Coordinates of C-alpha atoms in Angstrom, one line a residue:
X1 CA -22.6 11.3 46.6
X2 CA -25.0 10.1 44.1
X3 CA -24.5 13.0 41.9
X4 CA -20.7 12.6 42.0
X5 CA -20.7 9.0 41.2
X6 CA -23.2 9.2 38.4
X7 CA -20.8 11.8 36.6
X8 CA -17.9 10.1 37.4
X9 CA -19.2 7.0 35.3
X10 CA -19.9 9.3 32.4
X11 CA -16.7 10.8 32.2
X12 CA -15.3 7.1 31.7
X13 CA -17.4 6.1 28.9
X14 CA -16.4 9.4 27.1
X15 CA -12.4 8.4 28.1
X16 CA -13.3 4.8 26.5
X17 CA -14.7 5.9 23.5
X18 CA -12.3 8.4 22.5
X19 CA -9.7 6.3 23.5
X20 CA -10.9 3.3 20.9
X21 CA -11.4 6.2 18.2
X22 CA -7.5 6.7 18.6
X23 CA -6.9 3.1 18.1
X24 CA -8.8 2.7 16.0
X25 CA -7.5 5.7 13.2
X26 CA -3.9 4.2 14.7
X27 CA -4.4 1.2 12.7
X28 CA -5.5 2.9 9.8
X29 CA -4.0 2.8 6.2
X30 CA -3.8 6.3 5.0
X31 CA -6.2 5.7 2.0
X32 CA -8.6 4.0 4.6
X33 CA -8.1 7.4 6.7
X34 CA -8.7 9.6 4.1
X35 CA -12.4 7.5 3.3
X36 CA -13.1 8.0 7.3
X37 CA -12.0 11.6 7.1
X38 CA -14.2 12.5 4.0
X39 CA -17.2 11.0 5.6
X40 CA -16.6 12.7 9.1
X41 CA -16.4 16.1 6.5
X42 CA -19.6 15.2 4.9
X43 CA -21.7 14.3 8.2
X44 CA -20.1 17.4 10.6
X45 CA -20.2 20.8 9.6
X46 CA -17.7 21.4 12.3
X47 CA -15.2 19.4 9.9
X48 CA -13.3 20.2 7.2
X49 CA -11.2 17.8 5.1
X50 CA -8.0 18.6 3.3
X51 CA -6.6 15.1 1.0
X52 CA -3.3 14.2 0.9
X53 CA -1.5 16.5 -2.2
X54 CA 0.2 13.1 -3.3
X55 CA 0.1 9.5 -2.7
X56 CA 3.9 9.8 -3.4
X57 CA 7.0 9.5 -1.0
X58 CA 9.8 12.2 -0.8
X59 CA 11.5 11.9 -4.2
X60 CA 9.0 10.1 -6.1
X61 CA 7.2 6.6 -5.5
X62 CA 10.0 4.3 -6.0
X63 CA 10.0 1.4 -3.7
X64 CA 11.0 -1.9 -4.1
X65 CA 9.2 -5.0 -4.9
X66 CA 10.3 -6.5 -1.8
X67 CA 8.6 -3.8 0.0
X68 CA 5.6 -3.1 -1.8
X69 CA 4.9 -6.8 -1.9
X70 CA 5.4 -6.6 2.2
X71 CA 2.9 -3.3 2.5
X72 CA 0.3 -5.6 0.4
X73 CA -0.2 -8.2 2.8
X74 CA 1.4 -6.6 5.8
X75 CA 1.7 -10.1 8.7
X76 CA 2.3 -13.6 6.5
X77 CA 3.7 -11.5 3.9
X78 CA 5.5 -9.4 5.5
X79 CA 6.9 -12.3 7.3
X80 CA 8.0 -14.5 4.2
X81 CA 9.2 -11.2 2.7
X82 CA 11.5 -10.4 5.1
X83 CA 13.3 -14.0 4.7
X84 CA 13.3 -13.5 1.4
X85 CA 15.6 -10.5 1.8
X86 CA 18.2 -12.3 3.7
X87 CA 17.5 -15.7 2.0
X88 CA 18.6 -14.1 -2.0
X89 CA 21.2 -12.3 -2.9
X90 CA 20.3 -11.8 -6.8
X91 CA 17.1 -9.8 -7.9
X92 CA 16.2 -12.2 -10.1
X93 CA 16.4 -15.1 -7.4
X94 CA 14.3 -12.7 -5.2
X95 CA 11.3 -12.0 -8.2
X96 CA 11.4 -16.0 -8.5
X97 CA 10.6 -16.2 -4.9
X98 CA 8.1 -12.7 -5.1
X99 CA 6.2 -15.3 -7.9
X100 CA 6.1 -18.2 -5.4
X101 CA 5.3 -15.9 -2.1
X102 CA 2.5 -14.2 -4.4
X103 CA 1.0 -18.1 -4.3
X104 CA 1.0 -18.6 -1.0
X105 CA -2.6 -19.6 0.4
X106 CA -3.8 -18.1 3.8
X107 CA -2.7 -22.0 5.6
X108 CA 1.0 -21.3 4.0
X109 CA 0.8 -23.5 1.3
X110 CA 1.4 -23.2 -2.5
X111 CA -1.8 -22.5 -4.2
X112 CA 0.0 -23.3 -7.6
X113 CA 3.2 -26.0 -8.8
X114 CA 6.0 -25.2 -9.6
X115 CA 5.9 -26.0 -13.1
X116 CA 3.1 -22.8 -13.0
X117 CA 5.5 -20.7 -11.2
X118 CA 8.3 -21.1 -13.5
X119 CA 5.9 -20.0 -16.3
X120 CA 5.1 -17.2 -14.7
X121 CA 8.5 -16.5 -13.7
X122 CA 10.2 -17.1 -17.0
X123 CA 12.6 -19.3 -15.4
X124 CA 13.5 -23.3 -16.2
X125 CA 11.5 -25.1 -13.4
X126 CA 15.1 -26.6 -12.3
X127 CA 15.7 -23.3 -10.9
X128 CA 12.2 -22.4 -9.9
X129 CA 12.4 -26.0 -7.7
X130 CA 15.9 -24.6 -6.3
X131 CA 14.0 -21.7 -5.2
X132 CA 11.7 -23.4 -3.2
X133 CA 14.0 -25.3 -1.5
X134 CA 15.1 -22.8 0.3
X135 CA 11.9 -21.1 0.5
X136 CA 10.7 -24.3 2.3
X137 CA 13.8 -23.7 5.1
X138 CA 11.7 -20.9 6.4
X139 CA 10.0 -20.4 9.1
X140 CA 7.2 -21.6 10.5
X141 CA 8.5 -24.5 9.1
X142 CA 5.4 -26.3 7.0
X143 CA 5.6 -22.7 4.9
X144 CA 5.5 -23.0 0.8
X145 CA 4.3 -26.8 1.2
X146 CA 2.8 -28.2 -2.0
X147 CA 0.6 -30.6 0.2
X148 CA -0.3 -31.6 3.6
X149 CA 1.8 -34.6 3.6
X150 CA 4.9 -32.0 2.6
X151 CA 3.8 -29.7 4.6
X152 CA 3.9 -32.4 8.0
X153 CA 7.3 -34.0 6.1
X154 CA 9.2 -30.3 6.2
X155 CA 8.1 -30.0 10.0
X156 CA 8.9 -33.3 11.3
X157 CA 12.6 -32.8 9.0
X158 CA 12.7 -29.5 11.3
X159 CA 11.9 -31.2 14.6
X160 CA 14.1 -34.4 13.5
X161 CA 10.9 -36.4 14.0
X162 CA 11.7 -37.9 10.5
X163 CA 12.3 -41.4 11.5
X164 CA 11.5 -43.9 8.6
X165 CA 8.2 -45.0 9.8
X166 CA 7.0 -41.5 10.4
X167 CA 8.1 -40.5 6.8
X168 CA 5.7 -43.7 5.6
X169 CA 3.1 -42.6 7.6
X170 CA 2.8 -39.1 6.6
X171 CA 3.4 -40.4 2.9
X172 CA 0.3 -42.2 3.3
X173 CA -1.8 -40.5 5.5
X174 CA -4.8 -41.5 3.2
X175 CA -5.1 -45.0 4.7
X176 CA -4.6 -43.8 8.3
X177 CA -7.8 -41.5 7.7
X178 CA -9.3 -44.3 5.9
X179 CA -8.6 -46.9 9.2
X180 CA -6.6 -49.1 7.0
X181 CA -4.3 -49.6 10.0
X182 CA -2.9 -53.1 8.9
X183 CA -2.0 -51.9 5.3
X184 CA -0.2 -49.1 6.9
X185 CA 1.8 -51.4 9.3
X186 CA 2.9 -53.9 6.5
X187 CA 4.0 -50.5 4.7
X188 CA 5.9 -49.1 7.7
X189 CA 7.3 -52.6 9.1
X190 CA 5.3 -52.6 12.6
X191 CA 2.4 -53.8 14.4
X192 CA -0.7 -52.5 14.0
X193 CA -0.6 -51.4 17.6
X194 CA 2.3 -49.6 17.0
X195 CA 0.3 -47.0 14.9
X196 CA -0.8 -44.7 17.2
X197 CA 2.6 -44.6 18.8
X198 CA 4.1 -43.3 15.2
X199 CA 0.6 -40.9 14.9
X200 CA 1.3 -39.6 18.5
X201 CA 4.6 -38.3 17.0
X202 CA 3.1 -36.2 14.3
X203 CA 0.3 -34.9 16.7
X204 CA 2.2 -31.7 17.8
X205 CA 2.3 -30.4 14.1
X206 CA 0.7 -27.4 12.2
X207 CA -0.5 -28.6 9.0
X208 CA -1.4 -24.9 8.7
X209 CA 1.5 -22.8 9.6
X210 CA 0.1 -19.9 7.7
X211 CA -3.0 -19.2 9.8
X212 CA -1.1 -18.1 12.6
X213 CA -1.3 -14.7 10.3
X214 CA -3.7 -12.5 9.6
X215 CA -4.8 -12.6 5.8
X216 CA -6.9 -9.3 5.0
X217 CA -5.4 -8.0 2.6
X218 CA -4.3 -4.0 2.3
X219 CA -3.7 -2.0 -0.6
X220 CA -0.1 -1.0 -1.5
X221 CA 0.7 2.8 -0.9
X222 CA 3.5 5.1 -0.9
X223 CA 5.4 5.2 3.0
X224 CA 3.6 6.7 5.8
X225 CA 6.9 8.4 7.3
X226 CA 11.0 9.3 5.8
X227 CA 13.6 8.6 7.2
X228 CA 16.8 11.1 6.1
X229 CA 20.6 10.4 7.5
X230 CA 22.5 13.8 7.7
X231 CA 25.8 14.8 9.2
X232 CA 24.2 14.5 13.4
X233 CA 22.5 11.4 12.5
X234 CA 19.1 10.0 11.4
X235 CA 16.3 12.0 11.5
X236 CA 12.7 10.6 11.0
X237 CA 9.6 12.7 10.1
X238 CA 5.5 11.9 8.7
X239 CA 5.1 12.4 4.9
X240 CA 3.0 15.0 4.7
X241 CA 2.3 13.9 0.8
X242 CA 0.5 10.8 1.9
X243 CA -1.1 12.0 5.4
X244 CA -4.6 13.7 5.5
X245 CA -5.4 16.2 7.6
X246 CA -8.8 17.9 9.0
X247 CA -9.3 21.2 10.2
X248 CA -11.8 21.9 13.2
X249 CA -14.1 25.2 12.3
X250 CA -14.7 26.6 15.6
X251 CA -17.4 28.3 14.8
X252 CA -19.3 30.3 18.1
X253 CA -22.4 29.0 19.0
X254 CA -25.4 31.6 17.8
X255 CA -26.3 33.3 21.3
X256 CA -30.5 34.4 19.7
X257 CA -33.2 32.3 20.5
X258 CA -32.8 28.9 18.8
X259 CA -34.3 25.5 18.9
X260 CA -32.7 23.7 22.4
X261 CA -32.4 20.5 20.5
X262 CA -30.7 21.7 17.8
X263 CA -27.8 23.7 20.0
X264 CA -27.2 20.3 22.1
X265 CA -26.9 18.7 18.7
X266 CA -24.6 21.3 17.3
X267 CA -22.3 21.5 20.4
X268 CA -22.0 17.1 20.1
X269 CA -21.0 18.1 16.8
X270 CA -18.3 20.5 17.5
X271 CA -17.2 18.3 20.4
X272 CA -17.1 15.5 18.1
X273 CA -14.9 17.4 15.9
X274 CA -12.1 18.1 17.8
X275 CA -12.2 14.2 19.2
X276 CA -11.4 13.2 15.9
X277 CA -8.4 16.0 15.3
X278 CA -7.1 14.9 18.9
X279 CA -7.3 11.0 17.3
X280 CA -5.4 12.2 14.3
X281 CA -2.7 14.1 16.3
X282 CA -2.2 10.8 18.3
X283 CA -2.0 9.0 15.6
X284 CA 0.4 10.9 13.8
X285 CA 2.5 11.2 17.4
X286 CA 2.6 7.6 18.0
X287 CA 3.4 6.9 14.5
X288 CA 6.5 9.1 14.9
X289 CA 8.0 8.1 18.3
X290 CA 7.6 4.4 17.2
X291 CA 9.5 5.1 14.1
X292 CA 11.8 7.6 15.9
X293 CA 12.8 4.1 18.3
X294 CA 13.2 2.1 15.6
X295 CA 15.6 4.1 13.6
X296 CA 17.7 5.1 16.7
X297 CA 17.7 1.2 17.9
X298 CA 18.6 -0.4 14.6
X299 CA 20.9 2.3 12.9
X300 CA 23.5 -0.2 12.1
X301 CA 20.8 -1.7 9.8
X302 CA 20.1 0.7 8.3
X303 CA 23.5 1.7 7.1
X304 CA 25.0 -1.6 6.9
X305 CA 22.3 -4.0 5.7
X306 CA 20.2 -7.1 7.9
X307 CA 23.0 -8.7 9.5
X308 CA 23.7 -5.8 11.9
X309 CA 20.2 -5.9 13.1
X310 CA 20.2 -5.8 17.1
X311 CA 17.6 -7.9 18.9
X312 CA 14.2 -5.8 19.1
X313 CA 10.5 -7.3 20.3
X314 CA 7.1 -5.2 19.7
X315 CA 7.8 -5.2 24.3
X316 CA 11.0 -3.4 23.9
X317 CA 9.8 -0.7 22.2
X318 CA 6.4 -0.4 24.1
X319 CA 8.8 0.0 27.1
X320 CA 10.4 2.9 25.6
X321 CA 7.4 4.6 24.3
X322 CA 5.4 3.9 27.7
X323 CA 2.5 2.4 25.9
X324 CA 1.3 -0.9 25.4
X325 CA 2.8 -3.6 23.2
X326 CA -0.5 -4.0 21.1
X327 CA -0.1 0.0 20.6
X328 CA 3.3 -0.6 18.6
X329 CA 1.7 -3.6 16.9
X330 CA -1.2 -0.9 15.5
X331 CA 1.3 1.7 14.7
X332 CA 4.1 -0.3 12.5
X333 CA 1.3 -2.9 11.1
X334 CA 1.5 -2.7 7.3
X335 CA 3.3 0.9 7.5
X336 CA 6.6 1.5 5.3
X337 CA 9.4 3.8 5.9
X338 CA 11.0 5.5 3.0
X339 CA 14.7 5.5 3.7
X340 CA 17.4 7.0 1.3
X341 CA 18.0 3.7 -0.3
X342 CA 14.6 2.2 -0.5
X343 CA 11.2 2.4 1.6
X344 CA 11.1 -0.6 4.1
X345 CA 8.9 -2.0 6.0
X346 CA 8.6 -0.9 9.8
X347 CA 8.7 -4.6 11.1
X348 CA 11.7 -5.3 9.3
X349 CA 13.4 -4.0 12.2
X350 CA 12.0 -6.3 14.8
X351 CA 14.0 -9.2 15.2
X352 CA 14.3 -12.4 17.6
X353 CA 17.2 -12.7 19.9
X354 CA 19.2 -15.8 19.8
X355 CA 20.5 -16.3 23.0
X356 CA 25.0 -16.0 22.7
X357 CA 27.7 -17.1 25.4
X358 CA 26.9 -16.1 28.9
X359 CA 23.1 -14.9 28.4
X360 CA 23.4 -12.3 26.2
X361 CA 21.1 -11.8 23.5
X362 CA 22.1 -11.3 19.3
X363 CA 19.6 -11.1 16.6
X364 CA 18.5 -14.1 14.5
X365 CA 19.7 -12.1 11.3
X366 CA 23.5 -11.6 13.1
X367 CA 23.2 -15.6 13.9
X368 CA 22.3 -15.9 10.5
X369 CA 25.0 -13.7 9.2
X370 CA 27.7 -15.8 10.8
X371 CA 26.9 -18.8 9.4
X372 CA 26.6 -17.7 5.9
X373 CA 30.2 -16.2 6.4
X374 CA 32.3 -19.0 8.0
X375 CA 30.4 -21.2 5.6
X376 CA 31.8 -18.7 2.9
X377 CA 35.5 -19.0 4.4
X378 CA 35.9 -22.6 4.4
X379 CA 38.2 -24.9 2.6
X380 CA 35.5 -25.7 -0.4
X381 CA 37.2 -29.1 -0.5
X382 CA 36.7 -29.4 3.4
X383 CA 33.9 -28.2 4.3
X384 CA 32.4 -27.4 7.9
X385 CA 29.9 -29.9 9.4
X386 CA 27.4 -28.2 11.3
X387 CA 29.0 -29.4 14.2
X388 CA 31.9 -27.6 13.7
X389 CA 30.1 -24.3 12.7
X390 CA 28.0 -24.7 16.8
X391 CA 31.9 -24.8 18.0
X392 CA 33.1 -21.6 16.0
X393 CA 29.8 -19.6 16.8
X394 CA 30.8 -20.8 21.1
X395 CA 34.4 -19.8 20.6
X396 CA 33.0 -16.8 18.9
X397 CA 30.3 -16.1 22.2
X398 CA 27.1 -17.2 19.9
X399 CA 25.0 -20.2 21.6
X400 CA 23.0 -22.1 18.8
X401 CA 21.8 -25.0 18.0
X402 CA 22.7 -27.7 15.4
X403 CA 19.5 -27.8 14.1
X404 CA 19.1 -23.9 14.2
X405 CA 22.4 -24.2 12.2
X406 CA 21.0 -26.3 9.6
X407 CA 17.6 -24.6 9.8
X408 CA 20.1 -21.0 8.6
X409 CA 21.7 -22.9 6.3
X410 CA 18.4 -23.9 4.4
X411 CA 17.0 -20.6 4.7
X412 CA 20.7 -19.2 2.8
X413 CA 20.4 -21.3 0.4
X414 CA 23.7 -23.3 1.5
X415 CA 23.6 -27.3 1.2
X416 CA 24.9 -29.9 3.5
X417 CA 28.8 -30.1 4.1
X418 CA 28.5 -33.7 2.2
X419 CA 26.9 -31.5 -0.9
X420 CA 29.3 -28.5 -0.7
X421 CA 32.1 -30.8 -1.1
X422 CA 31.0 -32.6 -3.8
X423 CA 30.3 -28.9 -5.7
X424 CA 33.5 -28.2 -5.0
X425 CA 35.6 -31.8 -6.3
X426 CA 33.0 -31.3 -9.4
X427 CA 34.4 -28.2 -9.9

């Protein structure tokens, strides 16, 4: 029983560390790969090491800014990126709001002004400030904030926590830190013992949105798999050009006289060998099934653009693939997918559901679409409130809110009903 026991224990240590060696090369970049892979090579005779024949995708290495931007900093940037897409419909609105992304620090705020932007951009700084008004719309709201008092003014605007005296409070938030409590009264028209009432307001805010991402930051390479529509359908496959590969010499152990400690050495060795091809099989395995998912889930996106994006969590997929949600999260983390339009990235086909009439579920881009295209068939001279827009989306079986409603229409770029009008009679 002892006997049994003691080699039962072993075997799950073995299972363990294989299993974080898969994981681990899961989350890998393929350049990072290939490093791993070379070093394997050098330390394992058992190993050999065959590079990738071309850090180029099917057709040449012709990807977007959008997306190449997105691979380089593959969660907050990702993330802004992905607004970006829906949020501009002009490239060179979009490279003006690539310049201000590229400033974003790790808490989500703007590491440069404006002004500096617009330079960069070679754009008046009237239309760089335009810009990043609707980049401010985005969420987590607090994102692209040029201070921490913006930064807590945007997020109480989104909460509708903007009352007068919380907008004087967080415009001088310099006295409250310094304990000038009766200054700050006078300024905000209270009682000193109303202050903390006002501060308790404010007390649920991020004043760093962007550290709910990670921040290291990965280089920006070529896609990891291709994605092809032919007469059946999509079809999805690993590019070969970009993916290393290893090849395990199984080389027979010398049967002769030799040293006992260097056979138990040489069979580790071997053993290791093929742990790390069956790692790289995996890896390439679940990199495919998670891809193959996502194409067959969000085909309408593909062909017809973000708005026909279905709802899709990191859980649904998991589900489908049988594996763990942190398993998907590995597998489409920083990873692109050439398509035959451009190479995008694979969590650009995640998206939250909104919950519509009756329970159902629609993506936040669909919600997103519809307001940008009742807003675009009004009566310019009459414009919708966003009132009326909540009662189209229910007759139309969408359930959102007001504030979601004018939370879309920031993120499009689309002003208030009182501001479209009076474009429209200056017109």
């Amino acid at each position: 029983m002892e006997f049994v026991q003691t080699i039962s224990q072993r075997q799950t240590m073995q299972m363990g560390g294989q299993m974080l060696q898969s994981l681990t090369i899961l989350g890998m970049a393929s350049q990072d790969l290939s490093e791993h892979l070379r070093e394997k090579a050098e330390s394992n005779p058992f190993v050999t090491y065959t590079p990738p024949s071309a850090f180029a995708a099917r057709g040449g290495d012709e990807f977007d800014a959008v997306a190449a931007v997105a691979a380089d900093r593959p969660s907050l940037m990702a993330h802004v990126v992905a607004q970006i897409e829906l949020a501009f419909q002009t490239p060179a609105d979009r490279m003006i709001a690539l310049y201000f992304a590229e400033a974003l620090e790790p808490t989500g705020w703007l590491g440069q002004p404006p002004e500096t932007i617009a330079l960069l951009a070679g754009c008046p700084q009237s239309k760089a400030e335009q810009v990043l008004a609707v980049l401010q719309g985005f969420e987590p709201a607090g994102l692209f904030a040029r201070s921490l008092s913006d930064c807590l003014m945007i997020q109480a605007r989104e909460a509708d926590l903007l009352t007068w005296e919380v907008e004087t409070l967080i415009a001088n938030l310099e006295l409250l830190g310094e304990g000038r409590t009766k200054e700050l009264a006078d300024l905000c028209d209270c009682e000193p013992r109303d202050i903390p009432e006002i501060v308790a307001q404010i007390r649920g805010l991020n004043p760093k949105p962007g550290l709910a991402f990670e921040h290291t930051p990965a280089p920006v390479f070529p896609p990891d798999l291709v994605a092809t529509r032919g007469a059946d359908g999509w079809t999805v496959e690993l590019n070969r050009a970009t993916t290393p590969t290893i090849k395990v010499q199984e080389e027979r152990l010398p049967d002769g006289k030799i040293d006992a400690e260097a056979r138990k050495q040489r069979r580790r060795a071997l053993s290791e060998a093929r742990a790390l091809a069956l790692a790289l099989e995996r890896r390439g395995d679940t990199l495919l099934r998670t891809a193959a998912v996502l194409v067959a889930r969000q085909g309408q996106f593909l062909d017809r653009g973000p708005a026909y994006l279905t709802p899709l969590t990191l859980d649904d997929v998991a589900g489908e693939l049988g594996v763990h949600p942190s398993t998907v999260s590995r597998a489409v983390s920083g990873r692109m997918i050439q398509t035959p339009g451009r190479a995008l990235p694979l969590r650009a086909f995640f998206s939250r559901p909104v919950a519509g009439a009756g329970g159902e579920a629609v993506s936040r881009d669909s919600a997103m679409d519809f307001v940008q295209r009742v807003v675009g068939a009004e009566n310019p001279r009459e414009p919708l409130s966003d009132d009326a827009i909540v009662s189209l989306a229910q007759r139309s079986g969408l359930r959102i809110a007001r504030r979601t409603v004018a939370k879309y229409r920031s993120v499009l770029g689309l002003g208030s009903s009182y501001e479209r009008r009076r474009r429209a009679m200056d017109a």
